[in-house]
XYZ file of N, CA and C in Angstrom:
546
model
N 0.855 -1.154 0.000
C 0.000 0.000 0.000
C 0.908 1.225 0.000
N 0.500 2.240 -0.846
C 1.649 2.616 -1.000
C 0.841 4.228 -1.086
N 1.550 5.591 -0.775
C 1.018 6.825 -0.484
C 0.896 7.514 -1.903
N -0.107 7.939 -2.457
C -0.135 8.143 -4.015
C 0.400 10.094 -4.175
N 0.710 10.695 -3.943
C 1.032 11.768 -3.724
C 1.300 12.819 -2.858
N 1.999 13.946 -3.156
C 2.606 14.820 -2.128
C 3.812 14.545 -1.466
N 4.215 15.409 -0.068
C 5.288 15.359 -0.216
C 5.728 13.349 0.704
N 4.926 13.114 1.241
C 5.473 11.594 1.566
C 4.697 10.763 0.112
N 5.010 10.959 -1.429
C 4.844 9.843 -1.993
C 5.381 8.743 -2.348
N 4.960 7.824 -2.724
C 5.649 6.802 -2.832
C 5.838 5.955 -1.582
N 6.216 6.750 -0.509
C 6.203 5.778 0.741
C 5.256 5.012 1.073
N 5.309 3.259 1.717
C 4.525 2.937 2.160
C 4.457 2.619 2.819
N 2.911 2.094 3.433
C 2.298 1.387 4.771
C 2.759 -0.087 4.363
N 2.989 -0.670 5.380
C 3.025 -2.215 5.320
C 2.261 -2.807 6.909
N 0.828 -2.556 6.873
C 0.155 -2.714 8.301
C 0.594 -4.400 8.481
N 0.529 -4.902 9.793
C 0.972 -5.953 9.806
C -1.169 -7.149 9.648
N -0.254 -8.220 9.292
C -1.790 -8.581 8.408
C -2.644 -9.574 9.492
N -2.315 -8.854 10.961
C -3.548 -9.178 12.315
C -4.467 -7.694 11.964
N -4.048 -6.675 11.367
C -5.507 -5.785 11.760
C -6.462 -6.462 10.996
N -7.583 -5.773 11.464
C -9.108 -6.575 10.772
C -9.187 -5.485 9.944
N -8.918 -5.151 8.655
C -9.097 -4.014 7.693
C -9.430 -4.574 6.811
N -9.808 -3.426 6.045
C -10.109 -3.620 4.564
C -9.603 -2.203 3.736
N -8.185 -2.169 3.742
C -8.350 -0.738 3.548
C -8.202 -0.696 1.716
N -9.123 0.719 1.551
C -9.258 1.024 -0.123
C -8.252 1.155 -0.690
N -8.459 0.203 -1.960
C -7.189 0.291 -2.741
C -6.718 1.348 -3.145
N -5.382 1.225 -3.308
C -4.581 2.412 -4.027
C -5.377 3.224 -5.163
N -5.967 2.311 -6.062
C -6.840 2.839 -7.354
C -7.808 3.979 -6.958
N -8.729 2.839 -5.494
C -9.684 3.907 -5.402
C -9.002 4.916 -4.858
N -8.340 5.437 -3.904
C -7.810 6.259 -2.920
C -7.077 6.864 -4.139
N -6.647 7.150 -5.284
C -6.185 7.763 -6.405
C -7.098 8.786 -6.909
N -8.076 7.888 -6.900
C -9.386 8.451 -7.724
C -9.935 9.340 -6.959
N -10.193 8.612 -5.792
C -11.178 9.870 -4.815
C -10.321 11.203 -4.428
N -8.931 11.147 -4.417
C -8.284 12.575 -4.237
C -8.063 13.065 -5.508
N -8.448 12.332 -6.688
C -8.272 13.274 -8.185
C -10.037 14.215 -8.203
N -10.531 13.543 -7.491
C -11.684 14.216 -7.797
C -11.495 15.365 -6.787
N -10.840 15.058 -5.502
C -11.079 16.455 -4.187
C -10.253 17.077 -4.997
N -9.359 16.983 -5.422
C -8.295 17.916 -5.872
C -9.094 19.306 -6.781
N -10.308 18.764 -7.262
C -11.066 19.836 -7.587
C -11.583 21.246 -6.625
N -11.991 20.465 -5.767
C -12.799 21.300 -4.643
C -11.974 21.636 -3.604
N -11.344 21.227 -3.464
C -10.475 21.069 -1.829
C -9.005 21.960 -1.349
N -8.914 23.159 -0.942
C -7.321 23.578 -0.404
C -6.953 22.700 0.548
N -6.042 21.774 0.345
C -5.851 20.808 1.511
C -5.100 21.617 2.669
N -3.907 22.390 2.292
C -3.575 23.326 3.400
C -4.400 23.901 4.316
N -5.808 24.424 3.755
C -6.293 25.239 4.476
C -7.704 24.108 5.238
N -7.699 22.828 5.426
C -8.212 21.812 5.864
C -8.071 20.866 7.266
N -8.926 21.252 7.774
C -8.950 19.879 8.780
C -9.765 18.826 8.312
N -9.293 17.289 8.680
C -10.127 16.052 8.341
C -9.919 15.174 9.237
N -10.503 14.652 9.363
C -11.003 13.610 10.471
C -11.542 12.111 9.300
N -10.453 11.638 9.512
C -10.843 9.919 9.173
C -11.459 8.983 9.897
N -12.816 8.868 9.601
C -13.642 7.612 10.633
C -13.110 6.137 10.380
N -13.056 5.019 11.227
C -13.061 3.768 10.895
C -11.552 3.931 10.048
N -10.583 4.662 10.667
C -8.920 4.644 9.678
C -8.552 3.375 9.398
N -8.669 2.487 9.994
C -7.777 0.894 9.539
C -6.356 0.824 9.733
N -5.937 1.569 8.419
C -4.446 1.294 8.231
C -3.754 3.102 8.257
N -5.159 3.988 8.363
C -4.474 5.350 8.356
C -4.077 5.681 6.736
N -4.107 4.763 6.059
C -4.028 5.354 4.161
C -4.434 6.718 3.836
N -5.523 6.741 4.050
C -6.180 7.953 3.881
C -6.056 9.379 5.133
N -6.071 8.759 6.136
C -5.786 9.979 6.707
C -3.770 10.109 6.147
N -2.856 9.216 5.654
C -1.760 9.835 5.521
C -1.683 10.371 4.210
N -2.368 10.089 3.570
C -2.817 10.815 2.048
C -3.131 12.554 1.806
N -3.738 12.363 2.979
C -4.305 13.976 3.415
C -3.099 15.025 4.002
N -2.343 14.369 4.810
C -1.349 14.976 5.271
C -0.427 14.956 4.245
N -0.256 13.531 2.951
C 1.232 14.284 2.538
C 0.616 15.331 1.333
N -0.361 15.625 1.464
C -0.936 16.326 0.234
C -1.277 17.901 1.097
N -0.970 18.130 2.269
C -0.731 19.356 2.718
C -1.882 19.971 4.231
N -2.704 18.509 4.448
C -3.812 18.819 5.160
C -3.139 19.863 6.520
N -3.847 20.928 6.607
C -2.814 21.332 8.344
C -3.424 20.522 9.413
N -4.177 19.518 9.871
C -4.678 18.935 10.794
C -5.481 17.823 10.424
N -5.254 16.597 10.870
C -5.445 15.140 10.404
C -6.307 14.494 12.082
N -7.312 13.958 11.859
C -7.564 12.950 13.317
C -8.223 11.690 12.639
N -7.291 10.681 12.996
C -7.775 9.360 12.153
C -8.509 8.741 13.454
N -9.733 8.400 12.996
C -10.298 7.497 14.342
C -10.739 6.144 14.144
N -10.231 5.164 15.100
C -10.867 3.718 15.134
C -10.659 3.035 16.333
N -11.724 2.262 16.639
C -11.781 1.916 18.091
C -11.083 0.752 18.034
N -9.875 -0.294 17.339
C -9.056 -0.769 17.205
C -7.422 -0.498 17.795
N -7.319 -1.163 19.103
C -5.858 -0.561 19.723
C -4.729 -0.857 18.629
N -4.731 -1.918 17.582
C -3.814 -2.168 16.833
C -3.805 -1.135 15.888
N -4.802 -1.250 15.456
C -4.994 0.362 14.208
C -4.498 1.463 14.546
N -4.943 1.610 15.574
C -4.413 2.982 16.275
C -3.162 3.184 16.596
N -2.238 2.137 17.113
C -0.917 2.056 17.118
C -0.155 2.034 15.908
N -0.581 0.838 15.271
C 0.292 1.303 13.659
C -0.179 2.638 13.041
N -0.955 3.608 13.457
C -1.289 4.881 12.725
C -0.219 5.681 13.278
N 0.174 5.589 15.112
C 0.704 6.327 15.837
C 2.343 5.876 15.082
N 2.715 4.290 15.309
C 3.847 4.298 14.565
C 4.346 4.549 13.215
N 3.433 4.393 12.151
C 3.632 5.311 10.787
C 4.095 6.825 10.936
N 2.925 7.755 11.295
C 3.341 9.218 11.717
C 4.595 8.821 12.188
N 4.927 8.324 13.376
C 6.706 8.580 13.562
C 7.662 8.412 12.727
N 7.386 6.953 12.513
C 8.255 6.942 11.336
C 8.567 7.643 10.116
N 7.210 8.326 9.494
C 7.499 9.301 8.485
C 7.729 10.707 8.632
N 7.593 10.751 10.645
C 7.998 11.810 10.675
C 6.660 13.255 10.737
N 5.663 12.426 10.825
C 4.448 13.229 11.008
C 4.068 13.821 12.028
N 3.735 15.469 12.095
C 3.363 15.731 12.993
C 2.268 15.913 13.425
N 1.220 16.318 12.306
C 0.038 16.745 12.301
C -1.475 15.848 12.249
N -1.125 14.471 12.703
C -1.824 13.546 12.651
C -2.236 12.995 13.815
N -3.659 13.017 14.076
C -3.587 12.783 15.479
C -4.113 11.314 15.521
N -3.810 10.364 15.850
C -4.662 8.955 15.853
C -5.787 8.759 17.520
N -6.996 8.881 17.396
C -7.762 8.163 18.594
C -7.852 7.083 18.400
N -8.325 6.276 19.619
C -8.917 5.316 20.206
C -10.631 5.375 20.482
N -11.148 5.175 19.724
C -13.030 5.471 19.797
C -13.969 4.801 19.264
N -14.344 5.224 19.606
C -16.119 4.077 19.090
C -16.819 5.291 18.532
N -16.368 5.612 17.008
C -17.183 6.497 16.026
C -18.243 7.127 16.356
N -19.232 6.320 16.515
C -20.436 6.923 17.025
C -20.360 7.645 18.652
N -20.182 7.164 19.081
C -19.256 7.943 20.649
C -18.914 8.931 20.706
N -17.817 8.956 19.623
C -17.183 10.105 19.052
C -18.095 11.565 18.594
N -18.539 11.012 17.516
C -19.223 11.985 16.907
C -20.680 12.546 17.933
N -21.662 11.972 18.961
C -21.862 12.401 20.083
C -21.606 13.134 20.750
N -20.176 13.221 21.104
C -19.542 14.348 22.089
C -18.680 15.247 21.648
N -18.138 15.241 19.667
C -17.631 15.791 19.256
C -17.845 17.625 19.671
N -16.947 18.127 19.678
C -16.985 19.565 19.786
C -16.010 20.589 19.020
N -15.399 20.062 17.999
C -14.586 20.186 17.230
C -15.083 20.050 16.079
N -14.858 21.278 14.880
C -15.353 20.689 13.615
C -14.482 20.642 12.583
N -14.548 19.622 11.213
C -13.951 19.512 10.441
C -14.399 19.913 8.936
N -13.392 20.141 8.249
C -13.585 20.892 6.621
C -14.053 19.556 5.827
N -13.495 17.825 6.082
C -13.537 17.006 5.449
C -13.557 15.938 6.378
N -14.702 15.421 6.453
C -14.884 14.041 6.715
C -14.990 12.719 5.618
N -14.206 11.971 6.123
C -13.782 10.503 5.830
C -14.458 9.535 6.182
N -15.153 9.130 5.367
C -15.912 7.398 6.438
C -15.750 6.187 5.669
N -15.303 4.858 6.276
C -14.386 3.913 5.419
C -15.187 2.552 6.460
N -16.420 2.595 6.695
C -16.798 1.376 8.191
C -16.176 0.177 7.687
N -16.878 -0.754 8.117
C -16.858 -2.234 8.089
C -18.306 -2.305 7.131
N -17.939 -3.223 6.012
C -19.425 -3.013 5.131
C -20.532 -3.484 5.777
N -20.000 -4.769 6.416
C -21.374 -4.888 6.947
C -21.560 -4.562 8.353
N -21.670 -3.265 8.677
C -21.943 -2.096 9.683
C -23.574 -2.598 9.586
N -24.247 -2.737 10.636
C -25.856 -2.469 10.429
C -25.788 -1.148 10.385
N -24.968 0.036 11.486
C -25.237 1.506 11.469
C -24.850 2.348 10.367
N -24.258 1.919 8.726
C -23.697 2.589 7.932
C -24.564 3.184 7.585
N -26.084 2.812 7.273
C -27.030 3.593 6.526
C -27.234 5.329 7.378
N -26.916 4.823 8.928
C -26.907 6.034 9.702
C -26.314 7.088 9.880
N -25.109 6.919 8.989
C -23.731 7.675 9.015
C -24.189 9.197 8.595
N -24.741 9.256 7.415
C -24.873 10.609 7.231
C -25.580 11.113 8.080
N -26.702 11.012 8.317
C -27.582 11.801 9.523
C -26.958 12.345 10.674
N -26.473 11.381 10.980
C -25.104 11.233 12.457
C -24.286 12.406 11.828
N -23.805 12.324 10.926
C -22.501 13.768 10.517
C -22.742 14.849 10.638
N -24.464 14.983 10.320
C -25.098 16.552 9.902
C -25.564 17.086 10.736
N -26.002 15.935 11.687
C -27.146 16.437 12.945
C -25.918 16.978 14.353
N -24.983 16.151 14.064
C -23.623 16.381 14.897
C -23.155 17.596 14.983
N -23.140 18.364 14.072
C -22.803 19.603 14.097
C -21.027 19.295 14.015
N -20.294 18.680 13.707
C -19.446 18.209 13.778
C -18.165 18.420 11.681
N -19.622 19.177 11.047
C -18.315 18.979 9.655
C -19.094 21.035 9.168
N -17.894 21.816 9.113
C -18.012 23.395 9.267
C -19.147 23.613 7.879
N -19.252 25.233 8.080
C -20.289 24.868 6.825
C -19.856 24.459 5.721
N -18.878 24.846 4.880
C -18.835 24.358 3.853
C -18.174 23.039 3.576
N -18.382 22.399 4.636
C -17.472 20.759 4.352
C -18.641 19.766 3.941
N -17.346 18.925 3.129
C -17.581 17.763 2.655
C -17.503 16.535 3.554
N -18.107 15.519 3.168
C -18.081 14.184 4.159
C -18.539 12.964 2.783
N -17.204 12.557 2.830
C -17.546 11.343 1.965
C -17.449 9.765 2.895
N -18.544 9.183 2.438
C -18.828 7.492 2.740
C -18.309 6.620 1.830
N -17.348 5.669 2.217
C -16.881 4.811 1.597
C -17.691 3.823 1.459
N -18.816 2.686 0.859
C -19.781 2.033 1.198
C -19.922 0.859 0.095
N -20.398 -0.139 0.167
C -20.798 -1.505 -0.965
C -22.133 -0.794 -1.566
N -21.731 -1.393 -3.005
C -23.227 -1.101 -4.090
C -24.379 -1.133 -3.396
N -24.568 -2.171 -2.354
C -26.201 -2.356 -2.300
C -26.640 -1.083 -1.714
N -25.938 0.158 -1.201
C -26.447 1.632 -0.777
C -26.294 2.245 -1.644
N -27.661 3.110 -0.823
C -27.555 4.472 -2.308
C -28.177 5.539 -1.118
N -27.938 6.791 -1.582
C -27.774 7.919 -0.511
C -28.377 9.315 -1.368
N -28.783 8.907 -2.671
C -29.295 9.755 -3.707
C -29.930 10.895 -3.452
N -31.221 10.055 -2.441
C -32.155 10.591 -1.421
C -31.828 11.842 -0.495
N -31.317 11.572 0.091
C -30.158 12.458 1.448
C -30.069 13.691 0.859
N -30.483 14.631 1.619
C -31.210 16.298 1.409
C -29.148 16.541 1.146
N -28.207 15.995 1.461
C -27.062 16.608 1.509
C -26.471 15.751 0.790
N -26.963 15.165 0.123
C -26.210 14.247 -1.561
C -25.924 15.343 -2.299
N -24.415 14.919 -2.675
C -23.523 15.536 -4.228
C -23.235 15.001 -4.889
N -22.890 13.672 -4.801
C -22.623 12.786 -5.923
C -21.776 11.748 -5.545
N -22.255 10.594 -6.554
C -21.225 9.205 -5.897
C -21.067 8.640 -7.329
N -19.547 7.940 -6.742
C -18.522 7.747 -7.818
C -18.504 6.369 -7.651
N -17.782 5.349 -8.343
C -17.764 4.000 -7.983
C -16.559 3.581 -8.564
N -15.696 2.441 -8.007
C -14.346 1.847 -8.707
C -14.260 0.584 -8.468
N -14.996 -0.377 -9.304
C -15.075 -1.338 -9.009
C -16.213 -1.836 -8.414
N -15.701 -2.273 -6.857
C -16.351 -2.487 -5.897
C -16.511 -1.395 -4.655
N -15.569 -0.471 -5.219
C -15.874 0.303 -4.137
C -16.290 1.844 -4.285
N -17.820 2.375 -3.170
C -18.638 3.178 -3.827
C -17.972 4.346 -2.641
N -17.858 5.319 -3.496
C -18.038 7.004 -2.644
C -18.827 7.743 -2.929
N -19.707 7.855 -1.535
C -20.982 8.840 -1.821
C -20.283 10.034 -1.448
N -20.686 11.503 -1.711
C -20.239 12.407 -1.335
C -21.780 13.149 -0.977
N -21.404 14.085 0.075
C -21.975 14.662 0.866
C -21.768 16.044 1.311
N -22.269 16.961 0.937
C -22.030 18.998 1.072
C -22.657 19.523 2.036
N -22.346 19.814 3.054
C -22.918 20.524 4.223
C -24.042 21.808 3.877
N -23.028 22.295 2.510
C -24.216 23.384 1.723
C -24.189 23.357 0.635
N -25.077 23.283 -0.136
C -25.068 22.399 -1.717
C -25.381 23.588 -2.020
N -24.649 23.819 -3.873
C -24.783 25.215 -4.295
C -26.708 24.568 -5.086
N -27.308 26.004 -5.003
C -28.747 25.945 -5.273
C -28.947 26.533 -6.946
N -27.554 26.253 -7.754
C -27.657 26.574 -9.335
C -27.403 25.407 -10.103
């Protein structure tokens, strides 16, 4: 697994193969930052990665310029290989928790420019995710929150749908805190 751009590219993760992950392939994780790369000053960004795994994506964000990274998963192994990556590459701006997502986002009081969500597919609570993001008060106004999710969802519906992309097998819904009205 390997970091697709910025200034840590090329470097990679090699998580050891006890975490319980599934983390998105390189392809997709290519694709979905060719598309932010449209919308997104990553410098001028905070993001918060739900369900991190292996931290891919939250280190994607950082080597591409994010100023503030919080990868979260209620996995002590995940969370440690996130904490030992950042060292090793030397990261400062990455914060790894220990949490139970939904927990999280509950007592959140902190908000972010870009939310990340990557669950376990078969989450019974995935269908809940967006509601949970918006009602949270938890992503600033003009942020985005994309769901990483299997075909059988669709989010079309959702008053804060922007559009979903697909690679393969794996679907990104995207989600606008304030959708332009033209």
């Amino acid at each position: 697994m390997r970091i697709i751009a910025g200034s840590l590219k090329g470097r990679r993760l090699n998580p050891p193969t006890t975490l319980p992950v599934r983390p998105t392939t390189d392809m997709a994780r290519e694709s979905l930052f060719n598309i932010l790369n449209n919308y997104v000053d990553y410098e001028e960004s905070t993001v918060m990665d739900l369900f991190a795994g292996t931290g891919a994506v939250s280190f994607e964000f950082v080597s591409r310029g994010a100023k503030d990274v919080t990868s979260v998963d209620s996995n002590s192994q995940c969370i440690d290989f996130i904490k030992s990556s950042a060292a090793h590459f030397g990261v400062n701006n990455l914060r790894a928790v220990r949490s139970d997502v939904f927990d999280l986002l509950k007592r959140a009081y902190k908000q972010f420019d870009i939310i990340f969500a990557d669950p376990p597919y078969a989450l019974e609570t995935l269908p809940q995710l967006p509601d949970l993001i918006f009602n949270s008060n938890v992503l600033t106004e003009d942020g985005i929150f994309i769901l990483e999710h299997p075909r059988e969802f669709e989010f079309e519906e959702h008053p804060h749908f922007w559009q979903h992309r697909h690679y393969g097998k794996v679907n990104f819904t995207f989600f606008a805190q304030k959708l332009d009205e033209e």
